[in-house]
Short mmCIF file of C-alpha atoms and ligand atoms in Angstrom, two decimals:
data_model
loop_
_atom_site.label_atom_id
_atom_site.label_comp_id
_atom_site.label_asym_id
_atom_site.label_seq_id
_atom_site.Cartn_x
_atom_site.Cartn_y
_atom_site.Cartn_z
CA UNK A 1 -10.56 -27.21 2.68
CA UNK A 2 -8.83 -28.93 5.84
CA UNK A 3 -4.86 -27.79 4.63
CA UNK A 4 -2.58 -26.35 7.29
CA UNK A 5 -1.23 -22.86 7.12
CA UNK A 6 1.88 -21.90 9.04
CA UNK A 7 1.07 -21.21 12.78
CA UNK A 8 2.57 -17.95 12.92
CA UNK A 9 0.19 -16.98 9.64
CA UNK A 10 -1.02 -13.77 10.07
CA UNK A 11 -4.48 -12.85 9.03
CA UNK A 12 -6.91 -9.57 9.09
CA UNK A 13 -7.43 -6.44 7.78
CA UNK A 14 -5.67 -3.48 6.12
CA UNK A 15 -6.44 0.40 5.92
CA UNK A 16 -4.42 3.69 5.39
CA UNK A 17 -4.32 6.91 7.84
CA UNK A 18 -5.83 8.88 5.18
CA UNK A 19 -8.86 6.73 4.09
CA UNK A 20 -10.06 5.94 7.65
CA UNK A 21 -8.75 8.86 10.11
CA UNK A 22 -10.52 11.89 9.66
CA UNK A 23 -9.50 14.68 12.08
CA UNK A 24 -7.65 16.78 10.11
CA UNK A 25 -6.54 19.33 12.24
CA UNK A 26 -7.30 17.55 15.85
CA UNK A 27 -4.12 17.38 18.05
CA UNK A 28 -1.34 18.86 16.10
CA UNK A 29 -1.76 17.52 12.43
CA UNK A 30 -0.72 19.58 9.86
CA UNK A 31 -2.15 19.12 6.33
CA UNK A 32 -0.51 16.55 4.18
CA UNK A 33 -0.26 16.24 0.48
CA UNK A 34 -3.74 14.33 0.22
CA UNK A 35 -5.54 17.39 2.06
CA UNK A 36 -4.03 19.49 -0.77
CA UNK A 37 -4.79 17.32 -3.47
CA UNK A 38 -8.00 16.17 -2.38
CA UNK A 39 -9.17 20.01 -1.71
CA UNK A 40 -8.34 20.91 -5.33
CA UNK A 41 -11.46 20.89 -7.31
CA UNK A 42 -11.76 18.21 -9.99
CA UNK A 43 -9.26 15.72 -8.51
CA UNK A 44 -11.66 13.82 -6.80
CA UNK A 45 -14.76 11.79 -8.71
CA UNK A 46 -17.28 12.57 -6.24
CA UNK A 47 -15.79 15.99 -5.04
CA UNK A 48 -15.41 14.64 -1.64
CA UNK A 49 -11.78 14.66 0.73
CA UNK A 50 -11.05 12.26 3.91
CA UNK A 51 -11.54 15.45 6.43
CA UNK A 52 -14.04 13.07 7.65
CA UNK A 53 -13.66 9.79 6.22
CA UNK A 54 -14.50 7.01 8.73
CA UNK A 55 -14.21 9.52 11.71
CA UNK A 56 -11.15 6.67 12.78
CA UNK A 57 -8.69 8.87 14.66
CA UNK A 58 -11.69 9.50 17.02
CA UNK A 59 -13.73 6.54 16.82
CA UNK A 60 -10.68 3.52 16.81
CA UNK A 61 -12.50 1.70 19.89
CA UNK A 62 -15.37 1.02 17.41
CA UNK A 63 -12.36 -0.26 14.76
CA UNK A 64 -10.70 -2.38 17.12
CA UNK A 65 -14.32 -4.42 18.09
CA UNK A 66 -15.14 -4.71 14.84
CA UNK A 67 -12.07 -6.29 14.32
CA UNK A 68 -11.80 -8.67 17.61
CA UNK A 69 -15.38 -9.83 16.66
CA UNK A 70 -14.23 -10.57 13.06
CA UNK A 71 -11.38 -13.01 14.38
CA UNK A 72 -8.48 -11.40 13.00
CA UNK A 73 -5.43 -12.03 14.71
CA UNK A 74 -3.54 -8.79 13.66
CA UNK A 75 -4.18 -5.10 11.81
CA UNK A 76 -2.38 -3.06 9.34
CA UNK A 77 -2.50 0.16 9.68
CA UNK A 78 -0.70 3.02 8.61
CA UNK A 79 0.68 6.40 10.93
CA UNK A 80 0.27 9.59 9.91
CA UNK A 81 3.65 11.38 9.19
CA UNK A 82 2.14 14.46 9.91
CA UNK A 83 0.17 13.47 12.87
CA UNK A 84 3.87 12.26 14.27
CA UNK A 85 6.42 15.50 13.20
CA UNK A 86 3.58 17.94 11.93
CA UNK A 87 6.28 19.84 9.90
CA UNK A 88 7.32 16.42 8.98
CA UNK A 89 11.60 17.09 9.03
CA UNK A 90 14.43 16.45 10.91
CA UNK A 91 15.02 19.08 14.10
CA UNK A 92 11.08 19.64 14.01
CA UNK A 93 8.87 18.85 16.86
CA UNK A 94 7.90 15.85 17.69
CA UNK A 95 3.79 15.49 18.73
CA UNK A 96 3.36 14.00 21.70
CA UNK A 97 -0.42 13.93 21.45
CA UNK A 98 0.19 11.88 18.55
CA UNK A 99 2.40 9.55 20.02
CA UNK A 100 0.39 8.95 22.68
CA UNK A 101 -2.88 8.53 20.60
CA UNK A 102 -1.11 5.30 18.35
CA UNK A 103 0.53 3.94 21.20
CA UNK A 104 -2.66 3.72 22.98
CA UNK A 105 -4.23 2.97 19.85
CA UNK A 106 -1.52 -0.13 19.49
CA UNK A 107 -1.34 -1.25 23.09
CA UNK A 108 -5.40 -1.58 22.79
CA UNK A 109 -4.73 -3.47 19.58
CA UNK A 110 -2.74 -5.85 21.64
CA UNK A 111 -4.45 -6.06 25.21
CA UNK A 112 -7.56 -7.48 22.59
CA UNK A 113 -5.08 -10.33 20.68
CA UNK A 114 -4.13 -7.93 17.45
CA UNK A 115 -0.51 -7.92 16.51
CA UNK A 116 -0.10 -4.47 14.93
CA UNK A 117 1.41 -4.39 11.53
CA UNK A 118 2.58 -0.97 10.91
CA UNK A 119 2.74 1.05 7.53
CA UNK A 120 5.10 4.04 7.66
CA UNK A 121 4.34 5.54 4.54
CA UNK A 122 1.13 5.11 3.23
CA UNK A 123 1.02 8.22 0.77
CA UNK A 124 0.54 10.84 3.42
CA UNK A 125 3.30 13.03 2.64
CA UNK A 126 3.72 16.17 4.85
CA UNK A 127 2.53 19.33 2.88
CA UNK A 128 5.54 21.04 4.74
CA UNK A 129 8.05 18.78 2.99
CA UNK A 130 6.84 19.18 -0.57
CA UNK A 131 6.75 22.85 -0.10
CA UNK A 132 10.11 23.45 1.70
CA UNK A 133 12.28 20.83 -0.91
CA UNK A 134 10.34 19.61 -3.28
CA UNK A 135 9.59 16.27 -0.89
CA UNK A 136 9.99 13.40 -2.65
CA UNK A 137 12.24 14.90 -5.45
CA UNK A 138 14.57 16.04 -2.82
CA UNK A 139 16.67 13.08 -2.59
CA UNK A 140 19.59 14.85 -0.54
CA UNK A 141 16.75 15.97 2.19
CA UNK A 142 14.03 13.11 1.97
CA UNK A 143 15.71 10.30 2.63
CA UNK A 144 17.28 11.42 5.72
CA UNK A 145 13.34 13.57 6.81
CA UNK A 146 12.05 9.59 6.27
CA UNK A 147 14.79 7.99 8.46
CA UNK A 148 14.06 10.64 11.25
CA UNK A 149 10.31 9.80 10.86
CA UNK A 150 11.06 6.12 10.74
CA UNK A 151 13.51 6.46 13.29
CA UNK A 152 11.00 8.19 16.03
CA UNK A 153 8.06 5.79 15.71
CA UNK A 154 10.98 2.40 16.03
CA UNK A 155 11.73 4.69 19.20
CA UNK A 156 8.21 5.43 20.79
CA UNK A 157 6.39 1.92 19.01
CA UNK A 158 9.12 -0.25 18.77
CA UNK A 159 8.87 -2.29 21.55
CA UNK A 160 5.23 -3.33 20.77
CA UNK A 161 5.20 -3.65 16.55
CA UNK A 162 7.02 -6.10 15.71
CA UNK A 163 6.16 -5.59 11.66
CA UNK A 164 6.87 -2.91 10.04
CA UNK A 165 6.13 -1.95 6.50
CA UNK A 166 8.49 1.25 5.01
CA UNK A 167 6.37 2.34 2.20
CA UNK A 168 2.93 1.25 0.86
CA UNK A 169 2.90 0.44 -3.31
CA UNK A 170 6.12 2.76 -4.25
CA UNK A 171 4.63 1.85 -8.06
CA UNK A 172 1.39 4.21 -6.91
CA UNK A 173 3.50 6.76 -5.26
CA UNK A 174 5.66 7.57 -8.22
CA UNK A 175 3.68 6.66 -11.71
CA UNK A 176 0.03 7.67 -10.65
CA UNK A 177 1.95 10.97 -8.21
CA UNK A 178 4.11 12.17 -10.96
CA UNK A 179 3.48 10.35 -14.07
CA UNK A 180 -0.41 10.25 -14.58
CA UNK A 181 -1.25 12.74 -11.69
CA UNK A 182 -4.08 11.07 -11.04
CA UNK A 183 -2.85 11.08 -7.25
CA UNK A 184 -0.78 13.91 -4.72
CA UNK A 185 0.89 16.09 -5.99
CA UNK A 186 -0.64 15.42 -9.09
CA UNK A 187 2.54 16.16 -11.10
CA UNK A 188 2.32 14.85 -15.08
CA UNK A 189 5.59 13.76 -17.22
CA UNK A 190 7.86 11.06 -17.72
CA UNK A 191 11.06 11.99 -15.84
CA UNK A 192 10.21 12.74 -12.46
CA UNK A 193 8.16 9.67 -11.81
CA UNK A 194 11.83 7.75 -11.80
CA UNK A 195 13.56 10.00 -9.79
CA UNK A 196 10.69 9.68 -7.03
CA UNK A 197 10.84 6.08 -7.10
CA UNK A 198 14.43 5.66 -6.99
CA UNK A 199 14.28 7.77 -3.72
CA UNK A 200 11.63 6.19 -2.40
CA UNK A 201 13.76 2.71 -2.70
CA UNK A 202 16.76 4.69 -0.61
CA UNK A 203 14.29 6.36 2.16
CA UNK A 204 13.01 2.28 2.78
CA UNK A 205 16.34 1.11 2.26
CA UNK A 206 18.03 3.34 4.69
CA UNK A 207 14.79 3.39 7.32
CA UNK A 208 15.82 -0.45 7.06
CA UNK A 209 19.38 -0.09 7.94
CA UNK A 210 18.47 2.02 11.06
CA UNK A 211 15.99 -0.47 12.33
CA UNK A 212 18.77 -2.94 11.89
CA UNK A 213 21.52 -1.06 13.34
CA UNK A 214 19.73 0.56 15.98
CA UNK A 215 16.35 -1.86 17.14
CA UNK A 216 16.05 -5.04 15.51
CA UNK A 217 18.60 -6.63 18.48
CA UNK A 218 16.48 -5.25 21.26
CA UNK A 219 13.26 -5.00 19.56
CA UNK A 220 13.26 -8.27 17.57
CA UNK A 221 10.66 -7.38 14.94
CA UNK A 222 10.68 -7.82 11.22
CA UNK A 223 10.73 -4.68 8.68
CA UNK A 224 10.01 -4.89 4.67
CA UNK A 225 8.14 -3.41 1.74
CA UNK A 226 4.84 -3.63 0.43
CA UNK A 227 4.51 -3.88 -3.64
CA UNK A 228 1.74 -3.79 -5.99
CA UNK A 229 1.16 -6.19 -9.42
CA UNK A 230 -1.49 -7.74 -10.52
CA UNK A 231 -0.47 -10.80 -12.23
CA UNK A 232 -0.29 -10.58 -16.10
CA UNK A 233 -0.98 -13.52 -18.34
CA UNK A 234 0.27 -13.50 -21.92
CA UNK A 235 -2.33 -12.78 -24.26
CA UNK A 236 -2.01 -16.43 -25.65
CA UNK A 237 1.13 -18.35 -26.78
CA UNK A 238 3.03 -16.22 -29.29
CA UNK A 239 6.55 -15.40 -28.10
CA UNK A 240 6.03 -11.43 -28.63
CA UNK A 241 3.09 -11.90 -25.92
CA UNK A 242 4.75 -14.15 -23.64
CA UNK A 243 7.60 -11.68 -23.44
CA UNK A 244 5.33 -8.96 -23.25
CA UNK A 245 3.65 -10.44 -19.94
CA UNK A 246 7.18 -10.26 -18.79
CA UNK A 247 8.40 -7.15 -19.53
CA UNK A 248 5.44 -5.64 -17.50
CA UNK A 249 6.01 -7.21 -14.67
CA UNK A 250 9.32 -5.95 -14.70
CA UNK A 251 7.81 -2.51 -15.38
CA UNK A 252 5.32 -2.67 -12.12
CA UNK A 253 6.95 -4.94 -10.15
CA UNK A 254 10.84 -5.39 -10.79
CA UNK A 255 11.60 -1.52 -10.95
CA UNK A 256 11.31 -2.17 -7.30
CA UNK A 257 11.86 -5.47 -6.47
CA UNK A 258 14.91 -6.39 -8.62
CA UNK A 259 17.07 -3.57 -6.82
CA UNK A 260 15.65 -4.86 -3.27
CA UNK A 261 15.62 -8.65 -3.89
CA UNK A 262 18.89 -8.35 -6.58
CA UNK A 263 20.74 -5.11 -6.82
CA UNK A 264 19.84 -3.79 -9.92
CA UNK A 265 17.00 -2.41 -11.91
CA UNK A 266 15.57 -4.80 -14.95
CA UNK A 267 17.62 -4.72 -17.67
CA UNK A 268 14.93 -4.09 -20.13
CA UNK A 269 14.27 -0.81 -17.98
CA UNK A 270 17.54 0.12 -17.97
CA UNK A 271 17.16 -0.03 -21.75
CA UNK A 272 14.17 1.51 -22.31
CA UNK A 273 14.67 4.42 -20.02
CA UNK A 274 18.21 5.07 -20.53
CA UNK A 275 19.51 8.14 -18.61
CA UNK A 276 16.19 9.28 -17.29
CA UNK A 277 16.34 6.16 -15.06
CA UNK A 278 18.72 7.20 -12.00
CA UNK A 279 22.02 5.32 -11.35
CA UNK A 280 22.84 3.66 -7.59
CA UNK A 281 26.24 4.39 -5.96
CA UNK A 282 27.61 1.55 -4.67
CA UNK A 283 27.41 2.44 -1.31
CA UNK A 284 23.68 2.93 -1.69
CA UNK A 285 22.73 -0.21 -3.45
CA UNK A 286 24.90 -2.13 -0.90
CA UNK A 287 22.08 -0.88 1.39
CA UNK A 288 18.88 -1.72 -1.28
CA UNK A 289 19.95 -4.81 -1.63
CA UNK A 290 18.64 -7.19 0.40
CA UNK A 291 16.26 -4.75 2.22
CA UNK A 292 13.08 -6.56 2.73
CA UNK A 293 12.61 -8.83 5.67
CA UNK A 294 9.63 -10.47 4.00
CA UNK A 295 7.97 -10.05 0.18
CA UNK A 296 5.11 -7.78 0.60
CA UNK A 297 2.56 -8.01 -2.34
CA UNK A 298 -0.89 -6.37 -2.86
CA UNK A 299 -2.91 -7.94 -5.32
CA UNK A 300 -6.51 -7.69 -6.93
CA UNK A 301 -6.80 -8.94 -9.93
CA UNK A 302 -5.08 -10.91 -13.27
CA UNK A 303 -4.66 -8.87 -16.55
CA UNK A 304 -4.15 -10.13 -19.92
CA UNK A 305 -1.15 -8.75 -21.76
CA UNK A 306 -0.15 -7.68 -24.92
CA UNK A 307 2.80 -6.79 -27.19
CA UNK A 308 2.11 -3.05 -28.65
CA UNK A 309 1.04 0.42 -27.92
CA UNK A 310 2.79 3.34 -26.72
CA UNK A 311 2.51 3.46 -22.80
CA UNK A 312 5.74 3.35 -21.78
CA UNK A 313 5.14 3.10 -18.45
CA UNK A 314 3.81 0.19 -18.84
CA UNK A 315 6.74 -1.30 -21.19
CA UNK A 316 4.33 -0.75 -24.08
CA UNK A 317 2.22 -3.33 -23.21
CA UNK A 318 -0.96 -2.85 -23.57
CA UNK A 319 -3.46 -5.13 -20.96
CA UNK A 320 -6.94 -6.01 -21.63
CA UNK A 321 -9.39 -8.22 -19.89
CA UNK A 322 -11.18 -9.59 -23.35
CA UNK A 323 -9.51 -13.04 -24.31
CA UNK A 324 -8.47 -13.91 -27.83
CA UNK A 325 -12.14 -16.02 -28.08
CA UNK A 326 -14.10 -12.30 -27.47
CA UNK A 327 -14.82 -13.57 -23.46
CA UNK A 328 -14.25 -11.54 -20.54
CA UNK A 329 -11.61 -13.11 -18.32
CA UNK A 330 -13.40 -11.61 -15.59
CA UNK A 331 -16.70 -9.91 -14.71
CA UNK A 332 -16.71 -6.15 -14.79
CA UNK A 333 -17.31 -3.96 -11.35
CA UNK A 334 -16.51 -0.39 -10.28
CA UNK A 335 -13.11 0.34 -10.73
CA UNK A 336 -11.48 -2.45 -13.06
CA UNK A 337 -12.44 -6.07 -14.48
CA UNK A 338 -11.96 -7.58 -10.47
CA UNK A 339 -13.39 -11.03 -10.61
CA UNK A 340 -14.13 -13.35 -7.85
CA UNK A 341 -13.69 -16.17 -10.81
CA UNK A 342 -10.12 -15.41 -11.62
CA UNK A 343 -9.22 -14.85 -8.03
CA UNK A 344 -7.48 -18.51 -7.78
CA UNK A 345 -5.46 -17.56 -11.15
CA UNK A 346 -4.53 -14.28 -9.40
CA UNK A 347 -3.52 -16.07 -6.33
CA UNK A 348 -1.24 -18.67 -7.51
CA UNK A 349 0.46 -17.24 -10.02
CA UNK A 350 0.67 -13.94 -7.97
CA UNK A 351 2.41 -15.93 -5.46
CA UNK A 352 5.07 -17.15 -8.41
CA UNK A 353 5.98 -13.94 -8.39
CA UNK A 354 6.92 -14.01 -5.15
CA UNK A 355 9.08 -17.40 -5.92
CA UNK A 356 10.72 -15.42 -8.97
CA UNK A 357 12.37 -13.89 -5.77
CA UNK A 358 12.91 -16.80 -3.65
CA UNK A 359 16.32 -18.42 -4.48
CA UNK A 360 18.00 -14.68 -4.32
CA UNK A 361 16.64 -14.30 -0.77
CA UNK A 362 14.82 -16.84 1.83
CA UNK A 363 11.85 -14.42 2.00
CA UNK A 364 8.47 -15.14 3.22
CA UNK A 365 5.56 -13.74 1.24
CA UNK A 366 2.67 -11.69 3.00
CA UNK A 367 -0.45 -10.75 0.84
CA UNK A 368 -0.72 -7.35 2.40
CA UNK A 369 -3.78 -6.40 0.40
CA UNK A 370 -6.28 -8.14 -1.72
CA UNK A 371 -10.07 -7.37 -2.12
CA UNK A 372 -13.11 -6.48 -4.19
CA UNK A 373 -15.25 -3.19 -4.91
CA UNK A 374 -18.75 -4.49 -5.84
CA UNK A 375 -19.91 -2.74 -8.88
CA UNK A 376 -22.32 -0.27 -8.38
CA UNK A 377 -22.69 -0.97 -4.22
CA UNK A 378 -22.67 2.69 -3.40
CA UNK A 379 -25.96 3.30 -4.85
CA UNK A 380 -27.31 0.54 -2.58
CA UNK A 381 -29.37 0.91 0.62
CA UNK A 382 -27.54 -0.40 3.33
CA UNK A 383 -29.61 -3.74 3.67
CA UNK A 384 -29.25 -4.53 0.17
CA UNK A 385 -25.50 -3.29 -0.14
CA UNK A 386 -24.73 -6.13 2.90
CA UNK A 387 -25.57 -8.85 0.61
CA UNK A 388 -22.45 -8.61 -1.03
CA UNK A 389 -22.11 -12.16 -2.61
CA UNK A 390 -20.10 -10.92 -5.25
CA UNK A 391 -17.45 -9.88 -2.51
CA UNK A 392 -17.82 -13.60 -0.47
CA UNK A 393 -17.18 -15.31 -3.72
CA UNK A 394 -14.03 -13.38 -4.55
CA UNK A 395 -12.52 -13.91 -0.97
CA UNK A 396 -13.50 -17.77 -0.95
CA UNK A 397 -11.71 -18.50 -4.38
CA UNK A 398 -8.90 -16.13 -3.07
CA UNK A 399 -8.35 -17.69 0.43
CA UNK A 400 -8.84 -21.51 -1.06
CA UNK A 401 -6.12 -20.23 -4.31
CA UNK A 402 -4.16 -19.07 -1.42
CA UNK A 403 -3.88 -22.36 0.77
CA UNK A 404 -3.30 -23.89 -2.46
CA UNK A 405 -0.39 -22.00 -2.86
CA UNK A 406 0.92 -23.29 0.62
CA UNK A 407 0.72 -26.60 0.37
CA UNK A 408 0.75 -27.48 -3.01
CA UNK A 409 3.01 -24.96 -4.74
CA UNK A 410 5.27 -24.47 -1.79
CA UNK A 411 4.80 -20.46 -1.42
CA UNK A 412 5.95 -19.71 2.10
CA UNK A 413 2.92 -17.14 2.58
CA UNK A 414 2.68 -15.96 6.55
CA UNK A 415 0.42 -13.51 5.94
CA UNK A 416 -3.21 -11.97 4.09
CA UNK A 417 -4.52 -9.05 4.75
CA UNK A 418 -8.33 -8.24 3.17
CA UNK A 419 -8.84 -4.81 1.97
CA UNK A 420 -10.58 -3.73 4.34
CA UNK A 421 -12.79 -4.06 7.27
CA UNK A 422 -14.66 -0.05 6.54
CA UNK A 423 -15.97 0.93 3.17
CA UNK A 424 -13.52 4.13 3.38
CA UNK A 425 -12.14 6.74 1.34
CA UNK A 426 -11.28 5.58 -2.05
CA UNK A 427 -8.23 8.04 -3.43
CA UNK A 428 -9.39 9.24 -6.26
CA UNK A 429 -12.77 7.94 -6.65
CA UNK A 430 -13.83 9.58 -3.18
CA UNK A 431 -16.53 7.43 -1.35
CA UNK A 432 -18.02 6.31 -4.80
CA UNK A 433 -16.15 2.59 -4.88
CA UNK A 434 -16.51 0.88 -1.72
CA UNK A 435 -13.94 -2.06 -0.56
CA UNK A 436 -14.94 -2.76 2.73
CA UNK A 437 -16.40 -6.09 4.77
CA UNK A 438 -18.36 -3.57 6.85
CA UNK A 439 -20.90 -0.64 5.54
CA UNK A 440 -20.20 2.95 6.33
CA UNK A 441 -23.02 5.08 6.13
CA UNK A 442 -20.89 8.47 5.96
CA UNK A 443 -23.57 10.46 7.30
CA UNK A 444 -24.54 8.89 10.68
CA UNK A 445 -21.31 6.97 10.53
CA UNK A 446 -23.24 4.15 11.23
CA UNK A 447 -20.78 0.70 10.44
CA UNK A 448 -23.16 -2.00 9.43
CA UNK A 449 -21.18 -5.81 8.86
CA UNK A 450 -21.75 -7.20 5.32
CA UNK A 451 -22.01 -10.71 4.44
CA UNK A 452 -17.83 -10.64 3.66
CA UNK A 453 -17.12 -10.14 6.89
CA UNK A 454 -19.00 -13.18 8.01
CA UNK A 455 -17.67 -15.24 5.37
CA UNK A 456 -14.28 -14.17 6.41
CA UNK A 457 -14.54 -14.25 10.26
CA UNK A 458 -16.06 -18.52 9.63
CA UNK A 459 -12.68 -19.07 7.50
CA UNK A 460 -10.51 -17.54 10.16
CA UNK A 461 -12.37 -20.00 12.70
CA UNK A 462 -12.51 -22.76 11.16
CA UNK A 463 -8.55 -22.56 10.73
CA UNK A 464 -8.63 -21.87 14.54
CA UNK A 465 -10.36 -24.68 15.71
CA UNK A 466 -9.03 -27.12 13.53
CA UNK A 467 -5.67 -26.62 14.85
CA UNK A 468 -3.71 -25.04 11.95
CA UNK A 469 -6.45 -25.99 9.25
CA UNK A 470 -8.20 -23.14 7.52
C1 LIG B 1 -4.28 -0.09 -2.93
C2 LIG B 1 -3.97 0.83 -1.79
O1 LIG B 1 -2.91 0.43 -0.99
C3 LIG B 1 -5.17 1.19 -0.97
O2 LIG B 1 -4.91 2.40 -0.35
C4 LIG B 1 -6.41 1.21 -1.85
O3 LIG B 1 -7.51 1.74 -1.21
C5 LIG B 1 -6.68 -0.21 -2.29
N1 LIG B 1 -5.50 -0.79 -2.92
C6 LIG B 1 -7.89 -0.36 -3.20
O4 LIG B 1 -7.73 0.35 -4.37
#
């Protein structure tokens, strides 16, 4: 595949502060909400935490090779809140320990040809906020605690990121934070879960308008969000199914990007959730809308959906991988039915999501995550767990779906970022589902590449030397 991809395309690799840093206490940090969470017994599959994770915060120089060897041309990465302002609000210190660390950590990034992309929010929540208000419930006091944070690293970083993302997945935040509890705080219900993501959309929206009023002139970088979907196919033809597909998408996607990109929630949301879904002033959604720089999507996988069930969350619509004729639309692994075979489906009609958005706005779309957990890798030795062929194959359908995209359905996509260049911590499912392009042996901490990450770094070059051409 010879196609040209914008020259300012960015490409590389993604993590979180959480899954890679480590260091829990080391220079200043106060706990966060995923210490809690991940401390309480039973949340976590394997029973593990990320005190330790891929020892990152100390050992970033072995990060930053890894990735200048695998040819990506920039990193996103996400700052610890309560690395930054360790009781996380407004009028509390500010760490400069921390500040130095990332801006040495970012000025290294650069001095080796990376171009930092920056994730604010990336689920960390300081433990301090959620005690004192209530954190992301609080909308009165979290919003403006989320400026202040967002505020101080435009300040100190500013000048050197030029891309920021606010928030990371608001969808995960809220639903699997306060709906499900699967995730920090671990709150279950159906009403709070709103009110979290409707502040959520204000903290980005007014961390945007700062950036704006304050730093964009001077600092000429780009801010937006980062959302989650996974692209869901109708079931088959039958209207109830086709507007089914719909309806979820609206669920995952539009409860967030229809007030950014439009200036109001879905309709059908409205509907559904009635007064439990929280009304805009008019001031405020003058400041949602329009809030996004750029059209931030991570995506995995496609999902067949379905009129029916109960899950309202969802939009009762229920999602299966089986297809009407009894086959699999895609092969099973660890966490879900990821398939490198219905990567190209994933790609292209993720990226129509993207165009849904496109005549309201003249975004750009950036892939900001997109990879594969290789069933049952974790209880591979290392030499067998590098052969990851299953993992090559998804990213070469993925990365040729994606240049088809470009050129032949017109997406303006500057960006993909792979999840992720370390096996790391995995949320929920602890160090049992592995992502990464490199092997982390969490004992010795020995990083080990995998076949991936040469698969990936010969795409990169090949669009290198060819001048534009992936
Ligand atoms: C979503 C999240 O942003 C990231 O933290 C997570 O590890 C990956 N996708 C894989 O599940």
């Amino acid at each position: 595949m010879t196609a040209k991809l914008p020259s300012d395309f960015l490409w590389g690799y993604a993590t979180a502060s959480y899954q890679i840093e480590g260091s829990p206490d080391v220079q200043g940090r106060s706990p966060s909400i995923w210490d809690t969470f991940s401390h309480t017994p039973g949340k976590i599959k394997d029973g593990s935490n990320g005190d330790v994770a891929t020892d990152s915060y100390r050992r970033w120089g072995e990060d930053i090779a890894l990735l200048k060897l695998s040819g990506a041309n920039s990193y996103r990465f996400s700052i610890s809140w309560s690395r930054i302002i360790p009781q996380g609000g407004r009028g509390d210190l500010i760490n400069a320990d921390a500040i130095e660390h990332y801006g040495v950590f970012i000025e290294t990034l650069r001095k080796n040809g990376i171009k930092p992309v920056v994730t604010l929010y990336h689920w960390d929540l300081p433990q301090a906020l959620h005690d004192r208000y209530g954190g992301w419930l609080n909308k009165e006091e979290i919003v403006q605690d989320y400026v202040n944070y967002a505020r101080t690293c435009f300040r100190y970083f500013g000048d050197s990121v030029k891309d920021w993302i606010t928030h990371n997945e608001p969808w995960c935040i809220s639903v699997l934070g306060y709906a499900t509890g699967a995730f920090a705080p671990g709150h279950k219900g159906d009403t709070e879960h709103w009110i979290v993501a409707h502040n959520l959309l204000l903290a980005h929206a007014y961390a945007v308008k700062a950036y704006r009023d304050e730093f964009q002139a001077s600092q000429g970088g780009q801010i937006g969000i980062t959302l989650d979907c996974s692209w869901q196919m109708p079931y088959d033809d039958s209207p109830e199914n086709v507007a089914a597909a719909q309806r979820s998408i609206a669920f995952k996607l539009g409860r967030f990007a229809d007030p950014i990109y439009k200036g109001h929630y879905p309709k059908i949301v409205k509907d559904m959730i009635g007064d439990r879904l929280p009304e805009f002033t008019e001031e405020e959604i003058s400041v949602v809308k329009g809030s996004s720089d750029f059209f931030g999507l991570n995506t995995y996988t496609t999902q067949l959906a379905m009129e029916g069930g109960d899950n309202e969350i969802q939009g009762n619509v229920k999602n299966t991988f089986t297809k009407p004729d009894g086959t699999q639309l895609g092969k099973e692994c660890t966490s879900s039915h990821l398939d490198e075979h219905v990567a190209k489906l994933t790609t292209i009609l993720a990226q129509r999501m993207c165009l849904g958005y496109r005549h309201i706005l003249p975004v750009s779309a950036r892939v900001t995550e997109n990879g594969f957990p290789v069933k049952g890798e974790n209880t591979l030795e290392v030499d067998k767990a590098i052969n990851d062929t299953a993992r090559v194959d998804y990213f070469e359908g993925y990365t040729d779906a994606l240049l088809r995209a470009v050129n032949e359905d017109g997406v303006p996509v500057k960006g993909y970022f792979a999840w992720s260049i370390l096996d790391n911590f995995e949320w929920a499912d602890g160090y049992d589902t592995r992502f990464g392009v490199t092997y982390v042996d969490f004992a010795t901490q020995r990083r080990t590449t995998k076949s991936s990450y040469d698969f990936l770094k010969k795409v990169w070059k090949r669009r290198r030397h060819s001048g534009g051409a992936l």
